[in-house]
Amino acid sequence: MTYSCQLFSLISILIFSPIALALPHSYALWAADSAIKRGQGNGLDSNGKPSVSYEHGELQWGLRQLYEKTGNKKYYEYIVSAANNIVSNSGTVLGSYVISDYSLDPVRTGPTFLYLYSETKQAKWKVAADTFRAQLNAQPRTAEGQFWHKLRYFNQGMSAHFRRHIFYAQYTKHFQPTNNTAWADIASQFTLMYKNTLQAPGSANYTGLLYHGYDHSHTATWASSDRGHSPEIWDRALGWFFMALVDVLEIFPKTHGDYASIQNILLDLAPKVRDAADPQTGVWWLVMTQPGRARNYFESSGTAMFVYSLLRGVRLGYIPDADGSIVQAAKKAYKYMLANWVITNSDGTMNWTNTVEVGSLSGDGTFEYYVGVPLILNDLKGLAAFLLASLEYENL
């Protein structure tokens, strides 16, 4: 073969090889840049009106980490622009947010307000954060002290709402660091959920993980006769809780007596999450109590949340991994995500697939309900979790 033919062959390989084209410098950057190009997480809904969305707060959590890692101000500026869309100059939280709804969902944007206050000292961000803190003071609770997820969910605690408790912890650290009552309450939120939703040994399809939620009053149609828990373990609800455990330990004072109670929950759940992964693919089923059942499927948001939590927990020293099995499990799942749920677009962005739109206990909480909910392309609940998982994977 002549030199020119050899050179042409080499160029052809470089140009047309899917490997050469499919490996970006950073999947975390690619996910973030793709979301920004689509205008996702910008504090506005599809009609251009202010939207106080926990999904937006989750993306902003990832963009903040990217900014701190790269120094690229476009990520910080996007956070500022998005937050300005939902907070007025006087600090009023805009959009459909109404404190009397007592929904914990909007509170997930609170960490953004606290972050911007620490960066700028603009009073508006403190006023907005105070609004959410005032909501927590009045939030309805069960007789044991568990926050209701929303006013309309009578006496119900849900593991999915725990990402909102990061705000509670950050606010306390910033403004009330010696408020031991608040620290004890934050820890109690975790321990009550764990106590009331932990799957008991001997249960059908035992995993030892947490059911989606519970009804302390036992009046919901799905409430079990013992603790009032829901019938299935839904991956994303557990994913929210699992991420919250890891993230709150970075904020919670290690000298406080309740620190160990939170870490002990994480220590119990981490190996169980690892073991609940599908042995062939390494990822997790939508309904974790029904692995392999017809219509069940591997779901991307919960998987990304587990990868993030496992890798971050090990990296920060909260989860022991002497044999390396937890990191290996997370790496296996991450590689599956890249191969199956990341799609390259012709405009240079990426699509994220296989994220279920929602999961609710407003109905009957059955397996048929969960598998009947549609999948949403580029749903931020999955894409933002993938960004976070990618950050941790790249930290390896």
Short mmCIF file of N, CA, C and O in Angstrom, two decimals, residues 229-282:
data_model
loop_
_atom_site.label_atom_id
_atom_site.label_comp_id
_atom_site.label_asym_id
_atom_site.label_seq_id
_atom_site.Cartn_x
_atom_site.Cartn_y
_atom_site.Cartn_z
N HIS A 229 -47.09 2.07 54.82
CA HIS A 229 -46.23 2.33 53.66
C HIS A 229 -46.89 1.91 52.36
O HIS A 229 -47.82 1.10 52.32
N SER A 230 -46.39 2.45 51.25
CA SER A 230 -46.89 2.13 49.91
C SER A 230 -46.41 0.74 49.50
O SER A 230 -45.47 0.20 50.10
N PRO A 231 -47.01 0.15 48.47
CA PRO A 231 -46.72 -1.26 48.16
C PRO A 231 -45.45 -1.53 47.37
O PRO A 231 -44.99 -2.67 47.34
N GLU A 232 -44.88 -0.52 46.71
CA GLU A 232 -43.73 -0.78 45.85
C GLU A 232 -42.56 0.15 46.17
O GLU A 232 -42.74 1.23 46.76
N ILE A 233 -41.36 -0.28 45.77
CA ILE A 233 -40.17 0.56 45.85
C ILE A 233 -39.92 1.14 44.47
O ILE A 233 -39.63 0.40 43.52
N TRP A 234 -40.09 2.45 44.37
CA TRP A 234 -39.92 3.16 43.08
C TRP A 234 -38.52 3.74 43.04
O TRP A 234 -38.08 4.42 43.97
N ASP A 235 -37.81 3.52 41.96
CA ASP A 235 -36.38 3.84 41.93
C ASP A 235 -36.08 5.31 42.16
O ASP A 235 -35.15 5.65 42.88
N ARG A 236 -36.86 6.22 41.56
CA ARG A 236 -36.47 7.63 41.68
C ARG A 236 -36.75 8.19 43.07
O ARG A 236 -35.99 9.04 43.55
N ALA A 237 -37.81 7.73 43.72
CA ALA A 237 -38.04 8.18 45.09
C ALA A 237 -36.87 7.79 45.98
O ALA A 237 -36.35 8.59 46.76
N LEU A 238 -36.42 6.54 45.83
CA LEU A 238 -35.25 6.10 46.59
C LEU A 238 -34.01 6.87 46.17
O LEU A 238 -33.16 7.20 47.00
N GLY A 239 -33.91 7.19 44.88
CA GLY A 239 -32.76 7.95 44.40
C GLY A 239 -32.68 9.33 45.03
O GLY A 239 -31.60 9.78 45.43
N TRP A 240 -33.82 10.03 45.13
CA TRP A 240 -33.82 11.34 45.78
C TRP A 240 -33.33 11.22 47.22
O TRP A 240 -32.53 12.03 47.70
N PHE A 241 -33.85 10.23 47.93
CA PHE A 241 -33.49 10.04 49.33
C PHE A 241 -32.01 9.72 49.48
O PHE A 241 -31.32 10.24 50.36
N PHE A 242 -31.52 8.87 48.61
CA PHE A 242 -30.13 8.42 48.65
C PHE A 242 -29.18 9.60 48.39
O PHE A 242 -28.17 9.77 49.08
N MET A 243 -29.50 10.42 47.39
CA MET A 243 -28.69 11.61 47.13
C MET A 243 -28.70 12.55 48.32
O MET A 243 -27.67 13.14 48.68
N ALA A 244 -29.88 12.71 48.93
CA ALA A 244 -29.99 13.63 50.06
C ALA A 244 -29.13 13.17 51.23
O ALA A 244 -28.53 14.00 51.93
N LEU A 245 -29.06 11.87 51.46
CA LEU A 245 -28.21 11.36 52.54
C LEU A 245 -26.76 11.78 52.35
O LEU A 245 -26.09 12.24 53.29
N VAL A 246 -26.26 11.60 51.13
CA VAL A 246 -24.87 11.93 50.85
C VAL A 246 -24.64 13.44 50.95
O VAL A 246 -23.68 13.91 51.58
N ASP A 247 -25.54 14.21 50.35
CA ASP A 247 -25.34 15.66 50.31
C ASP A 247 -25.51 16.31 51.69
O ASP A 247 -24.82 17.27 52.02
N VAL A 248 -26.43 15.80 52.50
CA VAL A 248 -26.66 16.43 53.80
C VAL A 248 -25.49 16.17 54.74
O VAL A 248 -25.19 17.00 55.62
N LEU A 249 -24.79 15.06 54.57
CA LEU A 249 -23.64 14.78 55.43
C LEU A 249 -22.50 15.77 55.20
O LEU A 249 -21.67 15.97 56.09
N GLU A 250 -22.47 16.41 54.03
CA GLU A 250 -21.47 17.44 53.78
C GLU A 250 -21.79 18.73 54.52
O GLU A 250 -20.91 19.57 54.73
N ILE A 251 -23.04 18.89 54.91
CA ILE A 251 -23.51 20.13 55.54
C ILE A 251 -23.69 19.97 57.04
O ILE A 251 -23.39 20.87 57.82
N PHE A 252 -24.17 18.81 57.45
CA PHE A 252 -24.53 18.55 58.85
C PHE A 252 -23.28 18.55 59.72
O PHE A 252 -22.26 17.96 59.37
N PRO A 253 -23.31 19.22 60.89
CA PRO A 253 -22.11 19.26 61.74
C PRO A 253 -21.74 17.87 62.28
O PRO A 253 -22.57 17.19 62.87
N LYS A 254 -20.50 17.49 62.06
CA LYS A 254 -20.04 16.16 62.48
C LYS A 254 -20.02 16.02 64.00
O LYS A 254 -20.06 14.89 64.52
N THR A 255 -19.98 17.14 64.69
CA THR A 255 -19.95 17.08 66.14
C THR A 255 -21.34 16.92 66.75
O THR A 255 -21.45 16.68 67.96
N HIS A 256 -22.36 17.03 65.94
CA HIS A 256 -23.73 16.91 66.46
C HIS A 256 -24.05 15.43 66.70
O HIS A 256 -23.67 14.56 65.92
N GLY A 257 -24.76 15.16 67.75
CA GLY A 257 -25.05 13.78 68.13
C GLY A 257 -25.85 13.01 67.11
O GLY A 257 -25.81 11.76 67.10
N ASP A 258 -26.59 13.71 66.25
CA ASP A 258 -27.44 13.02 65.27
C ASP A 258 -26.73 12.75 63.95
O ASP A 258 -27.32 12.13 63.06
N TYR A 259 -25.50 13.22 63.80
CA TYR A 259 -24.77 12.98 62.56
C TYR A 259 -24.67 11.48 62.28
O TYR A 259 -24.90 11.02 61.15
N ALA A 260 -24.34 10.71 63.29
CA ALA A 260 -24.15 9.27 63.12
C ALA A 260 -25.43 8.57 62.69
O ALA A 260 -25.39 7.60 61.93
N SER A 261 -26.58 9.08 63.14
CA SER A 261 -27.84 8.42 62.78
C SER A 261 -28.11 8.54 61.29
O SER A 261 -28.64 7.61 60.66
N ILE A 262 -27.73 9.68 60.69
CA ILE A 262 -27.89 9.85 59.25
C ILE A 262 -26.90 8.96 58.50
O ILE A 262 -27.26 8.25 57.56
N GLN A 263 -25.65 8.98 58.92
CA GLN A 263 -24.66 8.17 58.24
C GLN A 263 -24.97 6.68 58.35
O GLN A 263 -24.74 5.92 57.41
N ASN A 264 -25.52 6.26 59.48
CA ASN A 264 -25.85 4.84 59.64
C ASN A 264 -26.92 4.39 58.65
O ASN A 264 -26.92 3.24 58.19
N ILE A 265 -27.85 5.28 58.32
CA ILE A 265 -28.86 4.95 57.31
C ILE A 265 -28.17 4.74 55.96
O ILE A 265 -28.45 3.79 55.23
N LEU A 266 -27.25 5.65 55.64
CA LEU A 266 -26.50 5.52 54.39
C LEU A 266 -25.69 4.22 54.37
O LEU A 266 -25.65 3.52 53.35
N LEU A 267 -25.06 3.89 55.48
CA LEU A 267 -24.26 2.67 55.55
C LEU A 267 -25.11 1.42 55.36
O LEU A 267 -24.67 0.42 54.80
N ASP A 268 -26.35 1.48 55.83
CA ASP A 268 -27.25 0.35 55.65
C ASP A 268 -27.72 0.23 54.21
O ASP A 268 -27.78 -0.87 53.65
N LEU A 269 -28.05 1.36 53.60
CA LEU A 269 -28.67 1.32 52.27
C LEU A 269 -27.67 1.12 51.13
O LEU A 269 -28.01 0.49 50.11
N ALA A 270 -26.45 1.64 51.27
CA ALA A 270 -25.51 1.62 50.15
C ALA A 270 -25.26 0.22 49.60
O ALA A 270 -25.39 0.00 48.38
N PRO A 271 -24.91 -0.78 50.41
CA PRO A 271 -24.69 -2.11 49.83
C PRO A 271 -25.96 -2.74 49.29
O PRO A 271 -25.92 -3.54 48.35
N LYS A 272 -27.10 -2.38 49.86
CA LYS A 272 -28.38 -2.90 49.36
C LYS A 272 -28.71 -2.32 47.99
O LYS A 272 -29.25 -3.02 47.12
N VAL A 273 -28.42 -1.03 47.81
CA VAL A 273 -28.60 -0.43 46.48
C VAL A 273 -27.69 -1.12 45.48
O VAL A 273 -28.11 -1.47 44.37
N ARG A 274 -26.44 -1.29 45.84
CA ARG A 274 -25.49 -2.01 44.96
C ARG A 274 -26.05 -3.37 44.56
O ARG A 274 -26.04 -3.73 43.38
N ASP A 275 -26.56 -4.11 45.52
CA ASP A 275 -27.01 -5.48 45.27
C ASP A 275 -28.34 -5.54 44.51
O ASP A 275 -28.67 -6.59 43.94
N ALA A 276 -29.09 -4.43 44.51
CA ALA A 276 -30.38 -4.43 43.82
C ALA A 276 -30.24 -4.18 42.32
O ALA A 276 -31.23 -4.32 41.58
N ALA A 277 -29.05 -3.85 41.85
CA ALA A 277 -28.84 -3.62 40.42
C ALA A 277 -29.04 -4.93 39.65
O ALA A 277 -28.76 -6.02 40.16
N ASP A 278 -29.52 -4.80 38.44
CA ASP A 278 -29.65 -5.97 37.57
C ASP A 278 -28.27 -6.57 37.33
O ASP A 278 -27.34 -5.84 36.94
N PRO A 279 -28.08 -7.86 37.57
CA PRO A 279 -26.73 -8.44 37.47
C PRO A 279 -26.13 -8.40 36.07
O PRO A 279 -24.91 -8.35 35.93
N GLN A 280 -26.95 -8.41 35.03
CA GLN A 280 -26.42 -8.39 33.67
C GLN A 280 -26.02 -6.97 33.24
O GLN A 280 -24.92 -6.74 32.75
N THR A 281 -26.92 -6.02 33.40
CA THR A 281 -26.69 -4.68 32.89
C THR A 281 -26.02 -3.76 33.91
O THR A 281 -25.35 -2.80 33.54
N GLY A 282 -26.25 -4.02 35.19
CA GLY A 282 -25.70 -3.18 36.24
C GLY A 282 -26.55 -1.99 36.61
O GLY A 282 -26.17 -1.22 37.50
#
